[in-house]
Amino acid sequence: MLSDFLFYNVYRQTPHNYAIQICVFKKETNHMNYPLHMFNYHVWANRTLLSHIGTLPAEVMTREVNSSYPTIAHAFTHIYVVDSMWLQVLQGIGMQEALEASMPLIAQTQHYTVEQFDQALEQLAERYRALLAEQPDLEREIVLVNPFATTRTTRLSEMLLHVANHGTYHRGNVSTMLRQLGHPSTMTDYMLYWYQPSESAKA
């Protein structure tokens, strides 16, 4: 949320003795809420893109296209499965175990409709929020054993930021796929999220 602004004037004399007034604004930010804010943006962006796709012919979700994924449904499946995996990691489950536990979700969701993805992602978001509400310190570190990389000490906040960034990347894939199928996409820029009071207030 926006907080107090500090306003002050600085006067500097130019060689021509003109006084230049410089207005400086300093915004206080709640850094503890920032990862939650970005997660809520991720949820909003998924919902916004799915809402747009819902206005298009239903076949858009399952029409094959030569892109990052065979279909748009496959792309949303990837977002959902990876989000599910990271939720388990945040719960304290090892990454390899969480990955293996999430794999069955691929077959379960890759033929979902827009409405089913919207419901599944919203339910998953609620599970995230319930867990995060019980976490007093998102800067707490865990030892993350990444089967695709190396062992790393990682903050919970970093994982949330990764979830949001990962979603942004793949929503870009979906936008490209929509255009390949002859349909416009919709904007889900972070800047637009600023102007959604009911959403940004959650953080």
mmCIF file of C-alpha atoms in Angstrom:
data_model
loop_
_atom_site.group_PDB
_atom_site.id
_atom_site.type_symbol
_atom_site.label_atom_id
_atom_site.label_comp_id
_atom_site.label_asym_id
_atom_site.label_seq_id
_atom_site.Cartn_x
_atom_site.Cartn_y
_atom_site.Cartn_z
ATOM 1 C CA MET A 1 0.000 0.000 0.000
ATOM 2 C CA LEU A 2 1.080 3.557 -0.592
ATOM 3 C CA SER A 3 2.264 5.239 2.565
ATOM 4 C CA ASP A 4 3.307 8.726 3.596
ATOM 5 C CA PHE A 5 5.158 10.966 1.194
ATOM 6 C CA LEU A 6 7.886 13.255 2.394
ATOM 7 C CA PHE A 7 8.091 16.520 0.536
ATOM 8 C CA TYR A 8 10.872 18.988 0.680
ATOM 9 C CA ASN A 9 12.335 21.737 -1.452
ATOM 10 C CA VAL A 10 15.917 22.140 -2.456
ATOM 11 C CA TYR A 11 17.005 25.400 -3.959
ATOM 12 C CA ARG A 12 20.049 25.601 -6.161
ATOM 13 C CA GLN A 13 21.337 28.810 -7.660
ATOM 14 C CA THR A 14 22.187 28.576 -11.327
ATOM 15 C CA PRO A 15 24.855 30.727 -12.956
ATOM 16 C CA HIS A 16 21.990 33.002 -13.971
ATOM 17 C CA ASN A 17 20.726 33.223 -10.404
ATOM 18 C CA TYR A 18 17.509 31.399 -11.168
ATOM 19 C CA ALA A 19 16.209 29.402 -8.253
ATOM 20 C CA ILE A 20 15.344 25.888 -9.255
ATOM 21 C CA GLN A 21 12.891 24.160 -7.000
ATOM 22 C CA ILE A 22 13.385 20.443 -6.822
ATOM 23 C CA CYS A 23 10.563 18.423 -5.377
ATOM 24 C CA VAL A 24 11.572 15.087 -4.016
ATOM 25 C CA PHE A 25 9.083 12.454 -3.013
ATOM 26 C CA LYS A 26 10.036 9.532 -0.897
ATOM 27 C CA LYS A 27 7.631 6.638 -0.641
ATOM 28 C CA GLU A 28 7.731 4.233 2.233
ATOM 29 C CA THR A 29 7.200 0.646 1.220
ATOM 30 C CA ASN A 30 6.473 -2.381 3.310
ATOM 31 C CA HIS A 31 9.177 -4.730 2.118
ATOM 32 C CA MET A 32 7.771 -7.588 4.163
ATOM 33 C CA ASN A 33 4.575 -7.465 2.089
ATOM 34 C CA TYR A 34 6.316 -7.232 -1.274
ATOM 35 C CA PRO A 35 6.520 -11.000 -1.996
ATOM 36 C CA LEU A 36 2.834 -11.369 -1.075
ATOM 37 C CA HIS A 37 2.018 -8.434 -3.315
ATOM 38 C CA MET A 38 3.800 -10.088 -6.229
ATOM 39 C CA PHE A 39 2.057 -13.394 -5.567
ATOM 40 C CA ASN A 40 -1.320 -11.646 -5.612
ATOM 41 C CA TYR A 41 -0.319 -10.021 -8.898
ATOM 42 C CA HIS A 42 0.428 -13.493 -10.276
ATOM 43 C CA VAL A 43 -3.038 -14.699 -9.247
ATOM 44 C CA TRP A 44 -4.696 -11.618 -10.759
ATOM 45 C CA ALA A 45 -2.782 -11.958 -14.033
ATOM 46 C CA ASN A 46 -3.751 -15.621 -14.420
ATOM 47 C CA ARG A 47 -7.388 -14.769 -13.767
ATOM 48 C CA THR A 48 -7.307 -11.818 -16.163
ATOM 49 C CA LEU A 49 -5.819 -13.842 -19.012
ATOM 50 C CA LEU A 50 -8.215 -16.746 -18.477
ATOM 51 C CA SER A 51 -11.153 -14.342 -18.358
ATOM 52 C CA HIS A 52 -10.106 -12.974 -21.742
ATOM 53 C CA ILE A 53 -9.673 -16.450 -23.228
ATOM 54 C CA GLY A 54 -13.151 -17.250 -21.949
ATOM 55 C CA THR A 55 -14.557 -14.714 -24.420
ATOM 56 C CA LEU A 56 -12.992 -16.598 -27.340
ATOM 57 C CA PRO A 57 -14.169 -19.842 -28.981
ATOM 58 C CA ALA A 58 -13.761 -22.793 -26.595
ATOM 59 C CA GLU A 59 -11.548 -24.622 -29.098
ATOM 60 C CA VAL A 60 -8.796 -22.051 -28.536
ATOM 61 C CA MET A 61 -7.666 -23.945 -25.434
ATOM 62 C CA THR A 62 -7.050 -27.208 -27.280
ATOM 63 C CA ARG A 63 -6.084 -26.176 -30.811
ATOM 64 C CA GLU A 64 -2.526 -27.229 -31.528
ATOM 65 C CA VAL A 65 0.026 -24.602 -32.453
ATOM 66 C CA ASN A 66 3.748 -24.706 -33.214
ATOM 67 C CA SER A 67 4.930 -22.890 -30.112
ATOM 68 C CA SER A 68 6.373 -23.427 -26.647
ATOM 69 C CA TYR A 69 3.557 -25.843 -25.803
ATOM 70 C CA PRO A 70 1.245 -27.901 -28.040
ATOM 71 C CA THR A 71 -1.841 -26.072 -26.764
ATOM 72 C CA ILE A 72 -2.775 -23.197 -24.485
ATOM 73 C CA ALA A 73 -4.214 -25.754 -22.074
ATOM 74 C CA HIS A 74 -0.774 -27.368 -21.837
ATOM 75 C CA ALA A 75 0.747 -23.973 -20.975
ATOM 76 C CA PHE A 76 -1.714 -23.397 -18.137
ATOM 77 C CA THR A 77 -1.133 -26.957 -16.968
ATOM 78 C CA HIS A 78 2.564 -26.148 -16.658
ATOM 79 C CA ILE A 79 1.832 -23.026 -14.605
ATOM 80 C CA TYR A 80 -0.539 -24.960 -12.354
ATOM 81 C CA VAL A 81 1.756 -27.943 -11.831
ATOM 82 C CA VAL A 82 4.812 -25.802 -11.065
ATOM 83 C CA ASP A 83 2.816 -23.607 -8.680
ATOM 84 C CA SER A 84 1.634 -26.789 -6.948
ATOM 85 C CA MET A 85 5.198 -27.998 -6.619
ATOM 86 C CA TRP A 86 6.437 -24.744 -5.065
ATOM 87 C CA LEU A 87 3.571 -24.752 -2.583
ATOM 88 C CA GLN A 88 4.799 -28.106 -1.330
ATOM 89 C CA VAL A 89 8.362 -26.807 -1.102
ATOM 90 C CA LEU A 90 7.105 -23.865 0.958
ATOM 91 C CA GLN A 91 5.407 -26.423 3.207
ATOM 92 C CA GLY A 92 8.792 -28.002 3.882
ATOM 93 C CA ILE A 93 8.718 -30.880 1.399
ATOM 94 C CA GLY A 94 11.921 -31.552 -0.540
ATOM 95 C CA MET A 95 11.918 -30.246 -4.100
ATOM 96 C CA GLN A 96 12.467 -33.667 -5.690
ATOM 97 C CA GLU A 97 9.610 -35.183 -3.690
ATOM 98 C CA ALA A 98 7.361 -32.207 -4.444
ATOM 99 C CA LEU A 99 8.153 -32.489 -8.138
ATOM 100 C CA GLU A 100 7.301 -36.183 -8.222
ATOM 101 C CA ALA A 101 4.071 -35.608 -6.290
ATOM 102 C CA SER A 102 3.006 -32.917 -8.772
ATOM 103 C CA MET A 103 3.615 -34.914 -11.946
ATOM 104 C CA PRO A 104 0.213 -36.709 -11.912
ATOM 105 C CA LEU A 105 -1.444 -33.290 -12.167
ATOM 106 C CA ILE A 106 -0.257 -33.010 -15.777
ATOM 107 C CA ALA A 107 -2.585 -35.715 -17.096
ATOM 108 C CA GLN A 108 -5.332 -34.496 -14.799
ATOM 109 C CA THR A 109 -5.347 -30.886 -16.020
ATOM 110 C CA GLN A 110 -4.036 -30.701 -19.593
ATOM 111 C CA HIS A 111 -7.550 -30.965 -21.036
ATOM 112 C CA TYR A 112 -9.162 -28.548 -18.598
ATOM 113 C CA THR A 113 -11.550 -25.873 -19.817
ATOM 114 C CA VAL A 114 -11.050 -22.187 -19.027
ATOM 115 C CA GLU A 115 -13.510 -22.472 -16.153
ATOM 116 C CA GLN A 116 -11.748 -25.506 -14.708
ATOM 117 C CA PHE A 117 -8.342 -23.817 -14.840
ATOM 118 C CA ASP A 118 -9.768 -20.693 -13.241
ATOM 119 C CA GLN A 119 -11.263 -22.723 -10.406
ATOM 120 C CA ALA A 120 -8.171 -24.882 -9.905
ATOM 121 C CA LEU A 121 -5.796 -21.916 -9.847
ATOM 122 C CA GLU A 122 -8.024 -20.003 -7.438
ATOM 123 C CA GLN A 123 -8.206 -22.976 -5.081
ATOM 124 C CA LEU A 124 -4.430 -23.301 -5.253
ATOM 125 C CA ALA A 125 -4.055 -19.585 -4.501
ATOM 126 C CA GLU A 126 -6.202 -19.999 -1.394
ATOM 127 C CA ARG A 127 -3.931 -22.800 -0.211
ATOM 128 C CA TYR A 128 -0.946 -20.485 -0.719
ATOM 129 C CA ARG A 129 -2.618 -17.695 1.244
ATOM 130 C CA ALA A 130 -3.542 -20.014 4.109
ATOM 131 C CA LEU A 131 0.059 -21.206 4.339
ATOM 132 C CA LEU A 132 1.556 -17.736 4.052
ATOM 133 C CA ALA A 133 -0.763 -16.394 6.741
ATOM 134 C CA GLU A 134 0.969 -18.784 9.130
ATOM 135 C CA GLN A 135 4.464 -17.656 8.112
ATOM 136 C CA PRO A 136 5.604 -14.784 10.347
ATOM 137 C CA ASP A 137 8.902 -14.375 8.501
ATOM 138 C CA LEU A 138 9.053 -14.745 4.728
ATOM 139 C CA GLU A 139 12.763 -13.971 4.887
ATOM 140 C CA ARG A 140 13.331 -17.275 6.656
ATOM 141 C CA GLU A 141 15.848 -19.416 4.814
ATOM 142 C CA ILE A 142 15.716 -23.094 3.945
ATOM 143 C CA VAL A 143 18.235 -25.355 2.272
ATOM 144 C CA LEU A 144 16.804 -25.962 -1.199
ATOM 145 C CA VAL A 145 18.103 -29.093 -2.899
ATOM 146 C CA ASN A 146 17.298 -28.393 -6.554
ATOM 147 C CA PRO A 147 17.555 -31.564 -8.677
ATOM 148 C CA PHE A 148 18.158 -29.412 -11.762
ATOM 149 C CA ALA A 149 20.888 -27.276 -10.227
ATOM 150 C CA THR A 150 22.716 -27.269 -6.897
ATOM 151 C CA THR A 151 21.924 -26.990 -3.219
ATOM 152 C CA ARG A 152 21.245 -23.395 -2.222
ATOM 153 C CA THR A 153 20.143 -21.539 0.883
ATOM 154 C CA THR A 154 16.960 -19.831 -0.289
ATOM 155 C CA ARG A 155 14.486 -17.455 1.351
ATOM 156 C CA LEU A 156 10.748 -18.149 1.265
ATOM 157 C CA SER A 157 10.276 -14.705 -0.276
ATOM 158 C CA GLU A 158 12.561 -15.660 -3.161
ATOM 159 C CA MET A 159 10.382 -18.676 -3.921
ATOM 160 C CA LEU A 160 7.269 -16.504 -4.051
ATOM 161 C CA LEU A 161 8.984 -14.078 -6.401
ATOM 162 C CA HIS A 162 10.033 -16.999 -8.583
ATOM 163 C CA VAL A 163 6.427 -18.235 -8.760
ATOM 164 C CA ALA A 164 5.285 -14.788 -9.914
ATOM 165 C CA ASN A 165 8.117 -14.402 -12.432
ATOM 166 C CA HIS A 166 7.626 -17.922 -13.793
ATOM 167 C CA GLY A 167 3.949 -17.190 -14.377
ATOM 168 C CA THR A 168 4.745 -13.964 -16.209
ATOM 169 C CA TYR A 169 7.092 -15.811 -18.560
ATOM 170 C CA HIS A 170 4.520 -18.436 -19.488
ATOM 171 C CA ARG A 171 1.623 -16.004 -19.787
ATOM 172 C CA GLY A 172 3.801 -14.426 -22.453
ATOM 173 C CA ASN A 173 3.884 -17.820 -24.177
ATOM 174 C CA VAL A 174 0.084 -17.928 -24.062
ATOM 175 C CA SER A 175 -0.198 -14.439 -25.550
ATOM 176 C CA THR A 176 2.019 -15.483 -28.455
ATOM 177 C CA MET A 177 -0.026 -18.646 -28.989
ATOM 178 C CA LEU A 178 -3.252 -16.645 -29.062
ATOM 179 C CA ARG A 179 -1.878 -14.425 -31.812
ATOM 180 C CA GLN A 180 -0.717 -17.472 -33.760
ATOM 181 C CA LEU A 181 -4.305 -18.714 -33.580
ATOM 182 C CA GLY A 182 -5.576 -15.413 -34.926
ATOM 183 C CA HIS A 183 -6.830 -13.913 -31.666
ATOM 184 C CA PRO A 184 -5.683 -10.904 -29.656
ATOM 185 C CA SER A 185 -4.294 -11.321 -26.180
ATOM 186 C CA THR A 186 -4.948 -9.011 -23.257
ATOM 187 C CA MET A 187 -2.612 -6.938 -21.128
ATOM 188 C CA THR A 188 -1.564 -8.303 -17.752
ATOM 189 C CA ASP A 189 1.300 -5.892 -17.098
ATOM 190 C CA TYR A 190 2.243 -5.377 -13.465
ATOM 191 C CA MET A 191 1.517 -1.678 -13.919
ATOM 192 C CA LEU A 192 -2.151 -2.467 -14.592
ATOM 193 C CA TYR A 193 -2.333 -4.392 -11.338
ATOM 194 C CA TRP A 194 -1.533 -1.195 -9.456
ATOM 195 C CA TYR A 195 -4.946 0.142 -10.426
ATOM 196 C CA GLN A 196 -6.917 -2.834 -9.112
ATOM 197 C CA PRO A 197 -7.740 -1.697 -5.538
ATOM 198 C CA SER A 198 -9.498 -4.894 -4.510
ATOM 199 C CA GLU A 199 -6.475 -6.912 -5.639
ATOM 200 C CA SER A 200 -3.497 -4.834 -4.542
ATOM 201 C CA ALA A 201 -5.058 -4.245 -1.123
ATOM 202 C CA LYS A 202 -4.687 -7.956 -0.339
ATOM 203 C CA ALA A 203 -0.971 -7.523 0.279
#
